[in-house]
Amino acid sequence: MQKLEVFGANKLKGEINISGSKNASLPILAASLLSSKKIYLKNLPKVKDIETMINLLKSLGSKIKFEKKILIIDNSSQNKKFASYNLVKTMRAGILVLGPLLAKFGNAKVSLPGGCAIGTRPVNIHLKALSKLGVKYKIVQGYVHANAPKGLIGSKIRFSKISVGATENLIIASCFAKGKTILSNCAIEPEIKDLVSFLKKMGCKIEWIKKRSIKIIGVNHTNEISYSVMFDRIEAGTYLVAAAVTEGNLKVKNIKPSVIKTETEILKKIGSKIIIKKKEIQIIGKKKIKGMRIKTAPYPGFPTDLQAQIMVLLCKANINSQIKEDIFENRFMHVAELNRMGAQISIKGNQASIKGNTIFKSAELMATDLRASVSLILAALAADGKSIINRIYHLDRGYENLEKKLKKVGARIKRIY
Ligand code: EPZ
């Protein structure tokens, strides 16, 4: 089992180029199933979850190849509608093939995603909304057996709760539904906007009619297109926090700063110096870190995917802080490991109380989920001495070339095989 060896403490200094967004690439790859024309995708991050989604598409009959960093997808002879547990269990976004398969074939058998470290990951909101498009489904032995005998019929649908995945699944499915579909109470994460831009370029008729409402008019054909996926805002946020934690001086490049305004405003309030340019943000971490009360929320609120990372920074604040995790039911798996490094964090329900003035101590650590793993690296970078982080396959799911990028800005980090 691979592990990471990290020597702290040192200040991160220099420039990091941000990769393409995992969470924009996954729904866009799923949506490619709608097209019977070739699709050329650029800026996909080389991370495990993307590899898994590509394997899932291949298992459905997609012809996929990489040429000079461009992924070429040909779904003209794609005809399978069975998404197996083996592939979906490791990457919950596999449920996103359900919408396009139903849109294209009118039936599908897709494994339920199953739970993970951060929660049970139900898909009830996806299924309830799909049934409003005329889909009949039953759950048999962990699989969704779904079909739409009369094809998908456009409808007015209001999500009972804001869900990124359900919004994505329904936008994709509605593109081929007969007539007009209005989705309201949608998630509006930037990755969803990127998915909509991709689908519109493909020829789908979609427009945002209100902040959280979208109108889709069904079509029955699409164009051959090439598309470049947006930057990964969570990767960008992670490195900004890493610079703040190590009192470093870092430029994060190839980004659209306005997309991460909430995060940069919080970092400014905490005491970091932030310089924003057209496609980059420079952050200068300060010794004095102010405590904060933070609540995770759907975009444009503070992202749950940065909660573990900002918690490390708040451990170093000059007063106590609180973090309320309002999105997932079990997203404090990193707390026990951070406490083993000298943090003093207590949990009550979905509220974490964080004592300030922590001096992190190096330790041997265990990663549990993608974002918790990276928070352990941030703490190890701030701690004196050598830390070891085990089960780093979690990291490889969502961070491209993490050690290489960190080494380039002065981190002493290496993978042990
Ligand atoms: C997406 O997950 C992201 N994954 C997550 O990032 C991210 O944390 C999450 O959105 C919230 O922003 C991808 O985009 C691939 P949700 P998703 O549906 O779609 C509940 C990462 O680290 N819910 O918005 O699964 C759900 O349990 C990952 O990159 C239902 O109850 O998130 C959760 O409590 C982790 N029923 C809340 O809603 C449903 O049918 C938000 O989930 C669907 C969701």
Coordinates of C-alpha atoms and ligand atoms in Angstrom, one line a residue, residues 22-23 26 93 118 120-126 161-166 168 189 304-305 327-329 331 370-371, ligand 1:
K22 CA -12.6 16.4 -11.6
N23 CA -16.2 17.4 -10.6
L26 CA -17.3 13.5 -14.4
A93 CA -20.5 9.8 -9.6
I118 CA -18.4 10.9 4.3
T120 CA -24.6 7.2 2.8
R121 CA -24.7 9.0 -0.5
P122 CA -28.4 8.3 -1.3
V123 CA -29.9 8.9 -4.8
N124 CA -33.6 9.3 -3.8
I125 CA -33.7 12.9 -5.2
H126 CA -32.3 11.7 -8.5
K161 CA -33.2 19.5 -1.6
I162 CA -30.3 21.1 -3.4
S163 CA -28.2 18.3 -4.9
V164 CA -25.3 18.7 -7.3
G165 CA -25.6 15.1 -8.7
A166 CA -29.4 15.1 -9.0
E168 CA -26.7 17.1 -13.2
E189 CA -22.0 24.9 -8.6
T304 CA -17.9 21.3 1.9
D305 CA -14.9 20.0 -0.2
I327 CA -23.9 19.2 3.6
F328 CA -22.7 15.7 4.5
E329 CA -23.6 13.7 7.7
R331 CA -17.5 14.6 7.1
L370 CA -10.3 12.4 -0.6
R371 CA -10.4 15.8 1.1
Ligands
EPZ1 C1 -21.0 16.4 -5.4 O1 -21.4 15.2 -4.8 C2 -19.5 16.3 -5.5 N1 -19.1 15.2 -6.2 C3 -18.9 16.2 -4.0 O2 -17.5 16.3 -4.1 C4 -19.4 17.5 -3.3 O3 -18.9 17.4 -1.9 C5 -20.9 17.5 -3.3 O4 -21.4 17.5 -4.6 C6 -21.5 18.8 -2.6 O5 -21.0 19.9 -3.2 C7 -19.0 15.3 -7.6 O6 -19.3 16.3 -8.1 C8 -18.5 14.1 -8.3 P1 -25.0 16.2 -3.5 P2 -23.0 14.8 -4.8 O7 -26.0 15.4 -4.3 O8 -23.6 15.1 -6.1 C9 -27.8 14.4 0.0 C10 -15.3 15.5 -3.8 O9 -14.6 15.5 -2.7 N2 -28.5 13.7 -1.1 O10 -25.0 17.7 -3.7 O11 -23.1 13.4 -4.3 C11 -26.3 13.9 0.1 O12 -26.3 12.7 0.9 C12 -16.8 15.1 -3.7 O13 -14.9 15.9 -4.9 C13 -29.6 13.0 -0.8 O14 -30.0 13.0 0.3 O15 -23.5 15.7 -3.6 C14 -25.6 15.1 0.8 O16 -25.9 15.0 2.2 C15 -17.2 14.6 -2.3 N3 -30.3 12.4 -1.8 C16 -26.3 16.3 0.2 O17 -27.6 15.8 -0.4 C17 -29.9 12.5 -3.1 O18 -30.5 11.9 -4.0 C18 -25.6 16.9 -1.0 O19 -25.3 15.9 -1.9 C19 -28.7 13.2 -3.4 C20 -28.0 13.8 -2.4

